[in-house]
């Protein structure tokens, strides 16, 4: 069993930056990790994922070039660096995990509770 806890959300201005963190219990390096988000009235959507050691990543088209996903296996922590934020990035951001050496599946097994990001002008 693995537990995930996000942090780092909050208000930010358009064009600003924010870094989310997700701390994970358990054997972190056994898991592929990812970030999803859900805006108000919207379905949850994929944002980014990376494999167990971070050398394989995938991004949604809407965030590619602005967001960077990374992990520190020594600290059991996943990160999402978000730059050039837009109002449409406003959402609850969730980290997720799959026990895998590849990337996370489209429906990961483990989820955090989420952290809210609000981008305003």
PDB file of N, CA and C in Angstrom, residues 40-86:
ATOM      1  N   UNK A  40     -13.040  23.049 -12.313  1.00  0.00           N
ATOM      2  CA  UNK A  40     -14.434  23.097 -11.911  1.00  0.00           C
ATOM      3  C   UNK A  40     -15.329  22.755 -13.100  1.00  0.00           C
ATOM      4  N   UNK A  41     -16.197  21.772 -12.922  1.00  0.00           N
ATOM      5  CA  UNK A  41     -17.106  21.377 -13.973  1.00  0.00           C
ATOM      6  C   UNK A  41     -16.476  20.567 -15.083  1.00  0.00           C
ATOM      7  N   UNK A  42     -15.238  20.155 -14.900  1.00  0.00           N
ATOM      8  CA  UNK A  42     -14.525  19.403 -15.936  1.00  0.00           C
ATOM      9  C   UNK A  42     -14.166  18.011 -15.453  1.00  0.00           C
ATOM     10  N   UNK A  43     -13.845  17.160 -16.402  1.00  0.00           N
ATOM     11  CA  UNK A  43     -13.372  15.827 -16.040  1.00  0.00           C
ATOM     12  C   UNK A  43     -11.891  15.901 -15.666  1.00  0.00           C
ATOM     13  N   UNK A  44     -11.456  14.940 -14.910  1.00  0.00           N
ATOM     14  CA  UNK A  44     -10.055  14.853 -14.562  1.00  0.00           C
ATOM     15  C   UNK A  44      -9.244  14.581 -15.821  1.00  0.00           C
ATOM     16  N   UNK A  45      -8.146  15.304 -15.991  1.00  0.00           N
ATOM     17  CA  UNK A  45      -7.324  15.134 -17.182  1.00  0.00           C
ATOM     18  C   UNK A  45      -5.865  14.911 -16.823  1.00  0.00           C
ATOM     19  N   UNK A  46      -5.197  14.181 -17.678  1.00  0.00           N
ATOM     20  CA  UNK A  46      -3.784  13.890 -17.518  1.00  0.00           C
ATOM     21  C   UNK A  46      -2.950  15.153 -17.713  1.00  0.00           C
ATOM     22  N   UNK A  47      -1.900  15.301 -16.901  1.00  0.00           N
ATOM     23  CA  UNK A  47      -0.992  16.434 -17.031  1.00  0.00           C
ATOM     24  C   UNK A  47       0.408  15.960 -17.421  1.00  0.00           C
ATOM     25  N   UNK A  48       0.981  15.066 -16.626  1.00  0.00           N
ATOM     26  CA  UNK A  48       2.353  14.624 -16.879  1.00  0.00           C
ATOM     27  C   UNK A  48       2.619  13.341 -16.126  1.00  0.00           C
ATOM     28  N   UNK A  49       3.585  12.580 -16.620  1.00  0.00           N
ATOM     29  CA  UNK A  49       3.993  11.379 -15.902  1.00  0.00           C
ATOM     30  C   UNK A  49       5.465  11.104 -16.154  1.00  0.00           C
ATOM     31  N   UNK A  50       6.033  10.291 -15.290  1.00  0.00           N
ATOM     32  CA  UNK A  50       7.420   9.874 -15.487  1.00  0.00           C
ATOM     33  C   UNK A  50       7.610   8.488 -14.885  1.00  0.00           C
ATOM     34  N   UNK A  51       8.631   7.807 -15.375  1.00  0.00           N
ATOM     35  CA  UNK A  51       8.864   6.443 -14.927  1.00  0.00           C
ATOM     36  C   UNK A  51       9.647   6.432 -13.614  1.00  0.00           C
ATOM     37  N   UNK A  52      10.078   5.278 -13.181  1.00  0.00           N
ATOM     38  CA  UNK A  52      10.621   5.105 -11.835  1.00  0.00           C
ATOM     39  C   UNK A  52      11.876   5.930 -11.579  1.00  0.00           C
ATOM     40  N   UNK A  53      12.684   6.168 -12.601  1.00  0.00           N
ATOM     41  CA  UNK A  53      13.921   6.926 -12.366  1.00  0.00           C
ATOM     42  C   UNK A  53      13.900   8.285 -13.070  1.00  0.00           C
ATOM     43  N   UNK A  54      12.790   8.623 -13.696  1.00  0.00           N
ATOM     44  CA  UNK A  54      12.641   9.950 -14.281  1.00  0.00           C
ATOM     45  C   UNK A  54      13.229  10.139 -15.657  1.00  0.00           C
ATOM     46  N   UNK A  55      13.735   9.064 -16.284  1.00  0.00           N
ATOM     47  CA  UNK A  55      14.358   9.273 -17.596  1.00  0.00           C
ATOM     48  C   UNK A  55      13.374   9.113 -18.746  1.00  0.00           C
ATOM     49  N   UNK A  56      12.128   8.864 -18.450  1.00  0.00           N
ATOM     50  CA  UNK A  56      11.077   8.797 -19.456  1.00  0.00           C
ATOM     51  C   UNK A  56       9.905   9.620 -18.945  1.00  0.00           C
ATOM     52  N   UNK A  57       9.506  10.617 -19.696  1.00  0.00           N
ATOM     53  CA  UNK A  57       8.425  11.500 -19.281  1.00  0.00           C
ATOM     54  C   UNK A  57       7.400  11.662 -20.398  1.00  0.00           C
ATOM     55  N   UNK A  58       6.231  12.100 -20.010  1.00  0.00           N
ATOM     56  CA  UNK A  58       5.155  12.358 -20.963  1.00  0.00           C
ATOM     57  C   UNK A  58       4.356  13.543 -20.454  1.00  0.00           C
ATOM     58  N   UNK A  59       3.925  14.391 -21.385  1.00  0.00           N
ATOM     59  CA  UNK A  59       3.175  15.589 -21.004  1.00  0.00           C
ATOM     60  C   UNK A  59       1.924  15.735 -21.857  1.00  0.00           C
ATOM     61  N   UNK A  60       0.910  16.310 -21.267  1.00  0.00           N
ATOM     62  CA  UNK A  60      -0.247  16.726 -22.049  1.00  0.00           C
ATOM     63  C   UNK A  60       0.173  17.879 -22.960  1.00  0.00           C
ATOM     64  N   UNK A  61      -0.450  17.956 -24.113  1.00  0.00           N
ATOM     65  CA  UNK A  61      -0.091  18.994 -25.077  1.00  0.00           C
ATOM     66  C   UNK A  61      -0.298  20.394 -24.483  1.00  0.00           C
ATOM     67  N   UNK A  62      -1.283  20.521 -23.635  1.00  0.00           N
ATOM     68  CA  UNK A  62      -1.630  21.835 -23.090  1.00  0.00           C
ATOM     69  C   UNK A  62      -0.583  22.386 -22.128  1.00  0.00           C
ATOM     70  N   UNK A  63       0.293  21.519 -21.610  1.00  0.00           N
ATOM     71  CA  UNK A  63       1.286  21.984 -20.631  1.00  0.00           C
ATOM     72  C   UNK A  63       2.713  21.802 -21.099  1.00  0.00           C
ATOM     73  N   UNK A  64       2.905  21.123 -22.219  1.00  0.00           N
ATOM     74  CA  UNK A  64       4.259  20.837 -22.686  1.00  0.00           C
ATOM     75  C   UNK A  64       5.004  22.134 -22.959  1.00  0.00           C
ATOM     76  N   UNK A  65       6.224  22.219 -22.443  1.00  0.00           N
ATOM     77  CA  UNK A  65       7.016  23.428 -22.590  1.00  0.00           C
ATOM     78  C   UNK A  65       6.840  24.409 -21.453  1.00  0.00           C
ATOM     79  N   UNK A  66       5.790  24.225 -20.647  1.00  0.00           N
ATOM     80  CA  UNK A  66       5.559  25.116 -19.506  1.00  0.00           C
ATOM     81  C   UNK A  66       5.727  24.382 -18.172  1.00  0.00           C
ATOM     82  N   UNK A  67       5.359  23.110 -18.140  1.00  0.00           N
ATOM     83  CA  UNK A  67       5.426  22.321 -16.912  1.00  0.00           C
ATOM     84  C   UNK A  67       6.562  21.313 -17.015  1.00  0.00           C
ATOM     85  N   UNK A  68       7.175  21.017 -15.869  1.00  0.00           N
ATOM     86  CA  UNK A  68       8.217  20.004 -15.809  1.00  0.00           C
ATOM     87  C   UNK A  68       7.956  19.073 -14.633  1.00  0.00           C
ATOM     88  N   UNK A  69       7.883  17.787 -14.923  1.00  0.00           N
ATOM     89  CA  UNK A  69       7.693  16.791 -13.877  1.00  0.00           C
ATOM     90  C   UNK A  69       9.052  16.191 -13.523  1.00  0.00           C
ATOM     91  N   UNK A  70       9.281  15.959 -12.242  1.00  0.00           N
ATOM     92  CA  UNK A  70      10.548  15.381 -11.801  1.00  0.00           C
ATOM     93  C   UNK A  70      10.314  14.630 -10.501  1.00  0.00           C
ATOM     94  N   UNK A  71      11.317  13.876 -10.099  1.00  0.00           N
ATOM     95  CA  UNK A  71      11.204  13.118  -8.856  1.00  0.00           C
ATOM     96  C   UNK A  71      12.566  13.042  -8.185  1.00  0.00           C
ATOM     97  N   UNK A  72      12.532  12.930  -6.863  1.00  0.00           N
ATOM     98  CA  UNK A  72      13.732  12.697  -6.073  1.00  0.00           C
ATOM     99  C   UNK A  72      13.485  11.418  -5.281  1.00  0.00           C
ATOM    100  N   UNK A  73      14.042  10.327  -5.742  1.00  0.00           N
ATOM    101  CA  UNK A  73      13.775   9.040  -5.094  1.00  0.00           C
ATOM    102  C   UNK A  73      14.355   8.975  -3.682  1.00  0.00           C
ATOM    103  N   UNK A  74      15.406   9.743  -3.423  1.00  0.00           N
ATOM    104  CA  UNK A  74      15.991   9.762  -2.075  1.00  0.00           C
ATOM    105  C   UNK A  74      15.055  10.443  -1.078  1.00  0.00           C
ATOM    106  N   UNK A  75      14.196  11.334  -1.576  1.00  0.00           N
ATOM    107  CA  UNK A  75      13.276  12.068  -0.703  1.00  0.00           C
ATOM    108  C   UNK A  75      11.839  11.568  -0.826  1.00  0.00           C
ATOM    109  N   UNK A  76      11.643  10.513  -1.627  1.00  0.00           N
ATOM    110  CA  UNK A  76      10.281   9.987  -1.841  1.00  0.00           C
ATOM    111  C   UNK A  76       9.314  11.086  -2.284  1.00  0.00           C
ATOM    112  N   UNK A  77       9.761  11.938  -3.178  1.00  0.00           N
ATOM    113  CA  UNK A  77       8.958  13.087  -3.552  1.00  0.00           C
ATOM    114  C   UNK A  77       8.894  13.267  -5.064  1.00  0.00           C
ATOM    115  N   UNK A  78       7.693  13.558  -5.522  1.00  0.00           N
ATOM    116  CA  UNK A  78       7.414  13.901  -6.908  1.00  0.00           C
ATOM    117  C   UNK A  78       7.161  15.400  -6.984  1.00  0.00           C
ATOM    118  N   UNK A  79       7.579  16.021  -8.078  1.00  0.00           N
ATOM    119  CA  UNK A  79       7.400  17.460  -8.242  1.00  0.00           C
ATOM    120  C   UNK A  79       6.709  17.781  -9.562  1.00  0.00           C
ATOM    121  N   UNK A  80       6.078  18.946  -9.573  1.00  0.00           N
ATOM    122  CA  UNK A  80       5.568  19.504 -10.816  1.00  0.00           C
ATOM    123  C   UNK A  80       5.880  20.998 -10.798  1.00  0.00           C
ATOM    124  N   UNK A  81       6.857  21.395 -11.597  1.00  0.00           N
ATOM    125  CA  UNK A  81       7.186  22.808 -11.742  1.00  0.00           C
ATOM    126  C   UNK A  81       6.301  23.390 -12.839  1.00  0.00           C
ATOM    127  N   UNK A  82       5.528  24.394 -12.484  1.00  0.00           N
ATOM    128  CA  UNK A  82       4.575  24.991 -13.419  1.00  0.00           C
ATOM    129  C   UNK A  82       4.975  26.438 -13.674  1.00  0.00           C
ATOM    130  N   UNK A  83       5.268  26.743 -14.919  1.00  0.00           N
ATOM    131  CA  UNK A  83       5.668  28.093 -15.319  1.00  0.00           C
ATOM    132  C   UNK A  83       4.666  28.664 -16.320  1.00  0.00           C
ATOM    133  N   UNK A  84       4.714  29.961 -16.484  1.00  0.00           N
ATOM    134  CA  UNK A  84       3.835  30.653 -17.453  1.00  0.00           C
ATOM    135  C   UNK A  84       2.388  30.219 -17.268  1.00  0.00           C
ATOM    136  N   UNK A  85       1.930  30.261 -16.056  1.00  0.00           N
ATOM    137  CA  UNK A  85       0.593  29.763 -15.743  1.00  0.00           C
ATOM    138  C   UNK A  85      -0.491  30.610 -16.389  1.00  0.00           C
ATOM    139  N   UNK A  86      -1.570  29.922 -16.780  1.00  0.00           N
ATOM    140  CA  UNK A  86      -2.710  30.535 -17.448  1.00  0.00           C
ATOM    141  C   UNK A  86      -3.966  30.309 -16.606  1.00  0.00           C
TER     142      UNK A  86
END
